[in-house]
Amino acid sequence: MSLAISYIANSLLILCLVTSIIQSRFLFKIQNYNFLSISQISAIQFLSILVSFFILLFLFITSDFNFDLVYFHSHSEKPLIYKLSGVWGNHEGSMLLWILILVLFNFLFSLSKSSSQKFKEITVAVQSLMIFGFVLFLLLLSNPFNINNENFNDGLGLNPILQDPLLAIHPPILYIGYVGFSLIFSLSITGLLTSEVDKKWATVAKPWVFAAWSFLTAGIALGSYWAYYELGWGGYWFWDPVENASLMPWLSGTALIHCVVVLQRRNTMQSWTMVLAILTFSLSLAGTFLVRSGVLNSVHTFASDPGRGLFILIFLFIILSSSFLLFALKSEKINKPSLHNISSRNTGIMVNNWLLISILVVVFLGTMYPLATDLLYNQSLTVGPQYYAISITPIIILFLFFMILSPQLSWEESKLLKILNEMRYILISCLTITFLTTLYFDLFNFTEILIIFLSLILIISSLSSGLNFKSTKVIVKSNFGQSIAHAGFGIFMLAVVSNAVYSQEKIYDAKVGSKLQLDEYIFDFKNIEQEEKDNFNSIRAYLSLSKNGKDLGEFSPEIRFYSDPPTITSETSIIHRFFSDVYVVMNVPQNQESISLRLHIKPFMNILWLGVIMIILGGIITAILNRKKNEENAIN
Amino acid sequence: MKFGFVPILVCTCILLCFSAFAEETRAINLFKEVRCLVCQGQTIHESNAEIAEDLKTLIREKIVEGKTDKEIKGFLAEKYGDWILMTPPVKELTYVLWFAPIIFMAIGLIVIFRRKKEKA
């Protein structure tokens, strides 16, 4: 039975491999095969992977331990949802998921009607070439359908720290983002091959690039939220190498979406857009490589296998060298002379593009430097959060400034004084608010005040630019997505700075019955209990929170001792209040008498997530609005 | 003026409390700057491994001795290597790390504004 399933699944993968070769025929000018249309072949590609993915799901649900993958990564006693998420909680399964999304994007694009037939053929061909590479990798080096000949009674389980509903959906969302950029990459290669990188190209690419970017943002945000409540280290971003690996494509992707807009509106910045498209996808691939290969130590590392790392490295090398070679050959042809004034929106967007790439350089250096010094000089270094804070802050201040200014500038030429005059009410009100908050909260750090001031202006000016207030009606303008996302970024920055300034924490060695205090909050340590659950034992503490005599809720932080594999995890307990989160983490008890509890007050966390959600929404709105516009244009 | 010493006593107590408080804040800030040697990626502030507790005690002692933050960090770096510090010190080995981004940014901005001016 198992053998038969394995054969079927492998044949499906080979079917996809073959159809991908057929699809890439357009690259080699072989046109005489017209038995099936491109979208039909794309459907076969998609279905073959979809079915093999469902087979893998089925194997995990039924706990078929004859398969290596199920044996190593699942357990019969695990709840169903974690059996399912176990499918992508490992290297082979996550590669299959990656490929599934790759073929899905290919299929969706083959159905779209926004581009010419020839353009579509070549894009699908490039995409299929990539699918071919990845399916080959899956078949040869990380086959999820390998069978063992032993009869195991039960599996080896999944890392309990990964047993979490958010983590179950985090990888698929992140992958949709990563892989979405593969389509942009294919579009760019097609644009370069046909020397057609212009307004039309941008119109075709825009909804895809915004969709991919929104998913990437959402994926990173989910991971960040998971780290915030699950790891219990009192933060939402740790500059961990794996987090950085996902932030880097996000930074260049953010630059890219703005370039695509400029290209669509002004027909300039062709080369830079191509560079960013290639860079973003390469960084997405490198992200996969970094995460999966085990080069970087992290909770995300599934398995260390140099062969797989090498394959992705070679793959990356081929993609990078061939696409930049193509770019070098064609960049002369695609570039149109650009005529625009220094004080135009182009300049503003270019500056911020460069600032985003500068932040990318900071993140890249911070991530790679310790590896480099270790290899070259045999000296170990630690690059912690402080390095990023120091290096990124000056860039962010400039970035905020140009983010406020650019949308106010017109595409042709603008007088700076006139803009200043138009913005005078916003400036004065923001200055007043900043001044009052500074007084009220005893702020005296100039950098913090400046960031708060700039963020406030950004929020107000962005919101007011996206909506048109006309006596009784509120009209939503076409740049609504942009205005929501920009305001969201302002809110996000405001929350980040305030959170950094006003976070408080304290560690107590507490006994049952004692009252602990942090700021104005009183934590009443009521009880401690030991429990035995299905797959772990737990120690749970019970505390109640009150402020000025008012009861605010109960905490129940927990320490879990898993037996299979032996792991200890700490479950945080959070009370979300509107302006701040209060949370309690228990440390692993060292003795019987007292329990070490860490209390945190994290102000403005809700507002921080609100900002992130607005950024994601802005991206989605732009993708959808643009799609509608495209369809209207196609009809006309 | 029989109880004139009371306000003085209270003030002294408050001052002592404050200095102890300030020392504790300094200590915590330093804990966040020192990496736990046995646990992955955690600072000694976040860890309660034995070595982390030893290091915390060591840092508290140094603060009481009147050492500055810089001296304490220097001492730790000399004893355990730069690796123990969460933020790498600025020295020959880390020049690129610290200054490359800012130079990179500056060059780009200069190019953008130069080019535009010629065309305008």
PDB file of N, CA, C and O in Angstrom, chain A residues 325-352:
ATOM      1  N   LEU A 325      23.612  38.900 -16.351  1.00  0.00           N
ATOM      2  CA  LEU A 325      24.225  38.922 -17.676  1.00  0.00           C
ATOM      3  C   LEU A 325      23.213  39.464 -18.693  1.00  0.00           C
ATOM      4  O   LEU A 325      23.519  40.358 -19.494  1.00  0.00           O
ATOM      5  N   LEU A 326      22.007  38.923 -18.606  1.00  0.00           N
ATOM      6  CA  LEU A 326      20.933  39.367 -19.491  1.00  0.00           C
ATOM      7  C   LEU A 326      20.680  40.863 -19.299  1.00  0.00           C
ATOM      8  O   LEU A 326      20.526  41.625 -20.258  1.00  0.00           O
ATOM      9  N   PHE A 327      20.697  41.257 -18.027  1.00  0.00           N
ATOM     10  CA  PHE A 327      20.462  42.664 -17.710  1.00  0.00           C
ATOM     11  C   PHE A 327      21.548  43.542 -18.319  1.00  0.00           C
ATOM     12  O   PHE A 327      21.269  44.585 -18.917  1.00  0.00           O
ATOM     13  N   ALA A 328      22.808  43.092 -18.205  1.00  0.00           N
ATOM     14  CA  ALA A 328      23.919  43.866 -18.742  1.00  0.00           C
ATOM     15  C   ALA A 328      23.782  44.036 -20.255  1.00  0.00           C
ATOM     16  O   ALA A 328      24.062  45.085 -20.815  1.00  0.00           O
ATOM     17  N   LEU A 329      23.322  42.960 -20.922  1.00  0.00           N
ATOM     18  CA  LEU A 329      23.173  43.008 -22.381  1.00  0.00           C
ATOM     19  C   LEU A 329      22.030  43.930 -22.804  1.00  0.00           C
ATOM     20  O   LEU A 329      22.082  44.571 -23.844  1.00  0.00           O
ATOM     21  N   LYS A 330      20.977  43.954 -21.999  1.00  0.00           N
ATOM     22  CA  LYS A 330      19.756  44.618 -22.451  1.00  0.00           C
ATOM     23  C   LYS A 330      19.516  45.990 -21.828  1.00  0.00           C
ATOM     24  O   LYS A 330      18.617  46.707 -22.266  1.00  0.00           O
ATOM     25  N   SER A 331      20.286  46.331 -20.772  1.00  0.00           N
ATOM     26  CA  SER A 331      19.915  47.537 -20.011  1.00  0.00           C
ATOM     27  C   SER A 331      19.930  48.788 -20.896  1.00  0.00           C
ATOM     28  O   SER A 331      19.129  49.699 -20.706  1.00  0.00           O
ATOM     29  N   GLU A 332      20.823  48.796 -21.902  1.00  0.00           N
ATOM     30  CA  GLU A 332      20.869  49.944 -22.803  1.00  0.00           C
ATOM     31  C   GLU A 332      19.538  50.113 -23.551  1.00  0.00           C
ATOM     32  O   GLU A 332      19.036  51.206 -23.732  1.00  0.00           O
ATOM     33  N   LYS A 333      19.002  48.942 -23.950  1.00  0.00           N
ATOM     34  CA  LYS A 333      17.805  48.959 -24.791  1.00  0.00           C
ATOM     35  C   LYS A 333      16.555  49.389 -24.039  1.00  0.00           C
ATOM     36  O   LYS A 333      15.675  50.018 -24.613  1.00  0.00           O
ATOM     37  N   ILE A 334      16.474  48.961 -22.767  1.00  0.00           N
ATOM     38  CA  ILE A 334      15.221  49.229 -22.057  1.00  0.00           C
ATOM     39  C   ILE A 334      15.164  50.632 -21.479  1.00  0.00           C
ATOM     40  O   ILE A 334      14.099  51.134 -21.178  1.00  0.00           O
ATOM     41  N   ASN A 335      16.336  51.252 -21.302  1.00  0.00           N
ATOM     42  CA  ASN A 335      16.333  52.550 -20.641  1.00  0.00           C
ATOM     43  C   ASN A 335      15.886  53.670 -21.566  1.00  0.00           C
ATOM     44  O   ASN A 335      16.407  53.838 -22.649  1.00  0.00           O
ATOM     45  N   LYS A 336      14.899  54.407 -21.114  1.00  0.00           N
ATOM     46  CA  LYS A 336      14.488  55.600 -21.845  1.00  0.00           C
ATOM     47  C   LYS A 336      15.080  56.801 -21.106  1.00  0.00           C
ATOM     48  O   LYS A 336      15.185  56.780 -19.880  1.00  0.00           O
ATOM     49  N   PRO A 337      15.469  57.838 -21.850  1.00  0.00           N
ATOM     50  CA  PRO A 337      15.982  59.021 -21.162  1.00  0.00           C
ATOM     51  C   PRO A 337      14.910  59.593 -20.241  1.00  0.00           C
ATOM     52  O   PRO A 337      13.752  59.728 -20.636  1.00  0.00           O
ATOM     53  N   SER A 338      15.300  59.900 -19.039  1.00  0.00           N
ATOM     54  CA  SER A 338      14.305  60.418 -18.104  1.00  0.00           C
ATOM     55  C   SER A 338      14.473  61.919 -17.952  1.00  0.00           C
ATOM     56  O   SER A 338      15.570  62.425 -17.789  1.00  0.00           O
ATOM     57  N   LEU A 339      13.386  62.611 -18.058  1.00  0.00           N
ATOM     58  CA  LEU A 339      13.423  64.061 -17.907  1.00  0.00           C
ATOM     59  C   LEU A 339      12.550  64.442 -16.732  1.00  0.00           C
ATOM     60  O   LEU A 339      11.339  64.355 -16.782  1.00  0.00           O
ATOM     61  N   HIS A 340      13.195  64.765 -15.646  1.00  0.00           N
ATOM     62  CA  HIS A 340      12.389  65.259 -14.544  1.00  0.00           C
ATOM     63  C   HIS A 340      13.230  66.157 -13.667  1.00  0.00           C
ATOM     64  O   HIS A 340      14.447  66.055 -13.605  1.00  0.00           O
ATOM     65  N   ASN A 341      12.526  67.009 -12.975  1.00  0.00           N
ATOM     66  CA  ASN A 341      13.204  68.008 -12.176  1.00  0.00           C
ATOM     67  C   ASN A 341      13.657  67.437 -10.842  1.00  0.00           C
ATOM     68  O   ASN A 341      13.171  66.413 -10.395  1.00  0.00           O
ATOM     69  N   ILE A 342      14.584  68.145 -10.216  1.00  0.00           N
ATOM     70  CA  ILE A 342      15.101  67.655  -8.939  1.00  0.00           C
ATOM     71  C   ILE A 342      14.019  67.620  -7.865  1.00  0.00           C
ATOM     72  O   ILE A 342      13.956  66.692  -7.066  1.00  0.00           O
ATOM     73  N   SER A 343      13.133  68.619  -7.862  1.00  0.00           N
ATOM     74  CA  SER A 343      12.109  68.616  -6.824  1.00  0.00           C
ATOM     75  C   SER A 343      10.820  67.984  -7.352  1.00  0.00           C
ATOM     76  O   SER A 343       9.772  68.581  -7.385  1.00  0.00           O
ATOM     77  N   SER A 344      10.952  66.726  -7.798  1.00  0.00           N
ATOM     78  CA  SER A 344       9.776  66.008  -8.258  1.00  0.00           C
ATOM     79  C   SER A 344       9.613  64.758  -7.413  1.00  0.00           C
ATOM     80  O   SER A 344      10.504  64.402  -6.649  1.00  0.00           O
ATOM     81  N   ARG A 345       8.475  64.112  -7.588  1.00  0.00           N
ATOM     82  CA  ARG A 345       8.214  62.932  -6.775  1.00  0.00           C
ATOM     83  C   ARG A 345       9.215  61.820  -7.080  1.00  0.00           C
ATOM     84  O   ARG A 345       9.582  61.052  -6.211  1.00  0.00           O
ATOM     85  N   ASN A 346       9.662  61.772  -8.361  1.00  0.00           N
ATOM     86  CA  ASN A 346      10.696  60.790  -8.727  1.00  0.00           C
ATOM     87  C   ASN A 346      11.878  60.811  -7.781  1.00  0.00           C
ATOM     88  O   ASN A 346      12.327  59.781  -7.311  1.00  0.00           O
ATOM     89  N   THR A 347      12.402  62.016  -7.551  1.00  0.00           N
ATOM     90  CA  THR A 347      13.580  62.143  -6.701  1.00  0.00           C
ATOM     91  C   THR A 347      13.288  61.592  -5.314  1.00  0.00           C
ATOM     92  O   THR A 347      14.079  60.834  -4.763  1.00  0.00           O
ATOM     93  N   GLY A 348      12.128  61.981  -4.772  1.00  0.00           N
ATOM     94  CA  GLY A 348      11.769  61.516  -3.432  1.00  0.00           C
ATOM     95  C   GLY A 348      11.726  60.009  -3.357  1.00  0.00           C
ATOM     96  O   GLY A 348      12.273  59.397  -2.430  1.00  0.00           O
ATOM     97  N   ILE A 349      11.097  59.384  -4.362  1.00  0.00           N
ATOM     98  CA  ILE A 349      10.983  57.926  -4.344  1.00  0.00           C
ATOM     99  C   ILE A 349      12.349  57.276  -4.520  1.00  0.00           C
ATOM    100  O   ILE A 349      12.678  56.293  -3.870  1.00  0.00           O
ATOM    101  N   MET A 350      13.184  57.886  -5.384  1.00  0.00           N
ATOM    102  CA  MET A 350      14.529  57.325  -5.570  1.00  0.00           C
ATOM    103  C   MET A 350      15.334  57.392  -4.284  1.00  0.00           C
ATOM    104  O   MET A 350      16.042  56.454  -3.932  1.00  0.00           O
ATOM    105  N   VAL A 351      15.231  58.535  -3.588  1.00  0.00           N
ATOM    106  CA  VAL A 351      15.967  58.675  -2.327  1.00  0.00           C
ATOM    107  C   VAL A 351      15.520  57.595  -1.347  1.00  0.00           C
ATOM    108  O   VAL A 351      16.337  56.891  -0.751  1.00  0.00           O
ATOM    109  N   ASN A 352      14.214  57.439  -1.212  1.00  0.00           N
ATOM    110  CA  ASN A 352      13.739  56.443  -0.250  1.00  0.00           C
ATOM    111  C   ASN A 352      14.038  55.010  -0.676  1.00  0.00           C
ATOM    112  O   ASN A 352      14.260  54.145   0.159  1.00  0.00           O
TER     113      ASN A 352
END
